[in-house]
Short mmCIF file of C-alpha atoms in Angstrom, two decimals:
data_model
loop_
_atom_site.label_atom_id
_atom_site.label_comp_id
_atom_site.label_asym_id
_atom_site.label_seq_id
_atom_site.Cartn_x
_atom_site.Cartn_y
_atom_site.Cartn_z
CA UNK A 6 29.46 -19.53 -16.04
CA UNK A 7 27.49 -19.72 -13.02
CA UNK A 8 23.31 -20.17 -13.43
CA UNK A 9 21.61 -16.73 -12.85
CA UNK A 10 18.91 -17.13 -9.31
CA UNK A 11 16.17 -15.08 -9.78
CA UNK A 12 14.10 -16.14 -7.09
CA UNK A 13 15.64 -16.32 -3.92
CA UNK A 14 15.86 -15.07 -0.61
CA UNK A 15 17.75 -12.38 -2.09
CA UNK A 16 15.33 -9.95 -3.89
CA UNK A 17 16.48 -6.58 -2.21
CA UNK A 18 19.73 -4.62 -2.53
CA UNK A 19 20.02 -4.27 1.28
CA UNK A 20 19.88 -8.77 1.44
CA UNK A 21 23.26 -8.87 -0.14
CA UNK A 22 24.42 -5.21 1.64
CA UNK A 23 23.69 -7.53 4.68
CA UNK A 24 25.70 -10.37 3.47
CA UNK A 25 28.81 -8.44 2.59
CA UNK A 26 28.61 -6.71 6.07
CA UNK A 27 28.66 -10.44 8.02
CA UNK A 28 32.04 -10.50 5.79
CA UNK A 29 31.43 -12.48 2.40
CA UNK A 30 32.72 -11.19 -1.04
CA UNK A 31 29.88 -9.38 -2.93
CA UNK A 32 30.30 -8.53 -6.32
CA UNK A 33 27.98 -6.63 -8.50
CA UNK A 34 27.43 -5.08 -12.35
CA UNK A 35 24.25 -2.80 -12.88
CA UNK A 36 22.82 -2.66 -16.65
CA UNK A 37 19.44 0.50 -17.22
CA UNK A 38 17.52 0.02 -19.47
CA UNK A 39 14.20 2.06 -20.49
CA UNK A 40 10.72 0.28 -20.46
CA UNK A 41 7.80 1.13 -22.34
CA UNK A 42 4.25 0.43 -20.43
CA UNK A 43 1.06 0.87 -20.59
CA UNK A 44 -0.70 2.95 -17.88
CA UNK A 45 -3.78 2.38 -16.81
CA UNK A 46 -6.20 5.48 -16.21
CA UNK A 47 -9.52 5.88 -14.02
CA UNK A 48 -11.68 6.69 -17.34
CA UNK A 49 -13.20 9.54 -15.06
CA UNK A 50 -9.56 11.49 -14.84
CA UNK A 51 -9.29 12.03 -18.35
CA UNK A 52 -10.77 13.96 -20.90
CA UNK A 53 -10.95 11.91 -23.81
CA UNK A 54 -12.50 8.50 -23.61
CA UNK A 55 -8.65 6.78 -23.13
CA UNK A 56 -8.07 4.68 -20.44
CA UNK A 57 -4.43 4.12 -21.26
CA UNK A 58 -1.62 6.97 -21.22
CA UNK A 59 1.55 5.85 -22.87
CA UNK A 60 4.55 5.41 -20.20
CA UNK A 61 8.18 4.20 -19.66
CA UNK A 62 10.23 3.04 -16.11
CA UNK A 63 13.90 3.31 -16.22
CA UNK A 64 14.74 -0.01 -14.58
CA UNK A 65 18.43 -1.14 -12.58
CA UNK A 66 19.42 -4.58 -13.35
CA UNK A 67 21.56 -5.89 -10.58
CA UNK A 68 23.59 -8.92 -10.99
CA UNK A 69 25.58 -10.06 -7.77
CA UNK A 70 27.80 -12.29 -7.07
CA UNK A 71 28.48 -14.46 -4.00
CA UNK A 72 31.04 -17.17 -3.91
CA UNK A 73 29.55 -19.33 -6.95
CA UNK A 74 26.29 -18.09 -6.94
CA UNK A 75 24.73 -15.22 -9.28
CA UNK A 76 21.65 -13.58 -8.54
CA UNK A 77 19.80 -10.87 -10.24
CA UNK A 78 17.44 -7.88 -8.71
CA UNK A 79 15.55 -5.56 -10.46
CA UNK A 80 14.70 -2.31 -9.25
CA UNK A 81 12.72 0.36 -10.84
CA UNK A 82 14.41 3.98 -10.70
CA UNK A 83 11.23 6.33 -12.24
CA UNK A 84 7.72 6.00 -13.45
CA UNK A 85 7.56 8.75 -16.74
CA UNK A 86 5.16 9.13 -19.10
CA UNK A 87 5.83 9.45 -22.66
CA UNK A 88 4.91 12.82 -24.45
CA UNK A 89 5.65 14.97 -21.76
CA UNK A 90 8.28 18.58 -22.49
CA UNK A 91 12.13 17.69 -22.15
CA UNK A 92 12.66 19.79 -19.57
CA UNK A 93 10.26 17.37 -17.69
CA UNK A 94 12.32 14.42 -19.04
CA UNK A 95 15.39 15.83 -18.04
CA UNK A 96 14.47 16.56 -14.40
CA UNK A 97 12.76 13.04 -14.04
CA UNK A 98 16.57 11.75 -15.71
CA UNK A 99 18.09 13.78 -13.04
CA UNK A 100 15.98 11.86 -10.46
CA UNK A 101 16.43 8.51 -11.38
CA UNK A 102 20.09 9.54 -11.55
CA UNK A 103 19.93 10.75 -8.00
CA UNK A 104 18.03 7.87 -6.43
CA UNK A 105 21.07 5.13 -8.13
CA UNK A 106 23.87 7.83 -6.46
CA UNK A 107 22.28 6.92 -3.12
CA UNK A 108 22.26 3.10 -4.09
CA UNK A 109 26.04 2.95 -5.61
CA UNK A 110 26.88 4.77 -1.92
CA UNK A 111 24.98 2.30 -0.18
CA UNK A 112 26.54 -0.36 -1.93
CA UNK A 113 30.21 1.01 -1.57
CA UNK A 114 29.29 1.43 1.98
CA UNK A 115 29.24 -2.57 2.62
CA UNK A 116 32.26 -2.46 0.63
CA UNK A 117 30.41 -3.77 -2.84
CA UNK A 118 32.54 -2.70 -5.68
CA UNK A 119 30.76 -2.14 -9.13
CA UNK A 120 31.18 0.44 -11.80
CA UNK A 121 28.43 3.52 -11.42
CA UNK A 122 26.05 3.54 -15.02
CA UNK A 123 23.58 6.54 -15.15
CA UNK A 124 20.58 6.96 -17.09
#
């Protein structure tokens, strides 16, 4: 198995949307996953004494493949914030949903075949 690059020259989806327009065979997979984070908070915005409101990013992991090599992006899809009503949670879903539907048709634009996951 090839060794996974994580620092490269390629840190963007559109770098390797580039390279499979000039012609190379791009290859990629896509795994979400949910992040819990802290955010930090202006202690003057809030009413209690917190500083810190409990959050989560739903993050794209991109692995591509170029001849031999494998790299990996990350790309962050939503900034939510724990707590909040479900039908918040499902509209921010929805978004993050929307914004990787423009990235998958980006992608199968430069002819970059990988299998759409949703949040």
């Amino acid at each position: 198995m090839a060794e996974v690059i994580e620092k490269t020259g390629f840190q963007r989806l559109e770098d390797f949307i580039l390279v499979s327009k000039e012609g190379k065979k791009v290859q990629a997979d896509i795994e979400l996953r949910k992040v819990t984070v802290k955010q930090k908070v202006h202690p003057e915005t809030t009413e209690d004494t917190s500083t810190e409101i409990d959050a989560y990013m739903l993050i794209g992991d991109y692995v591509f493949r170029v001849g031999e090599d494998v790299y990996k992006v990350s790309k962050p899809y939503l900034l939510g914030f724990l707590g909040e009503p479900l039908d918040t949670i499902k509209l921010e879903k929805n978004i993050a949903n929307e914004r990787l539907k423009l990235d998958y048709g980006r992608l199968r634009e430069a002819k970059i075949e990988i299998e759409e996951k949703y949040f």
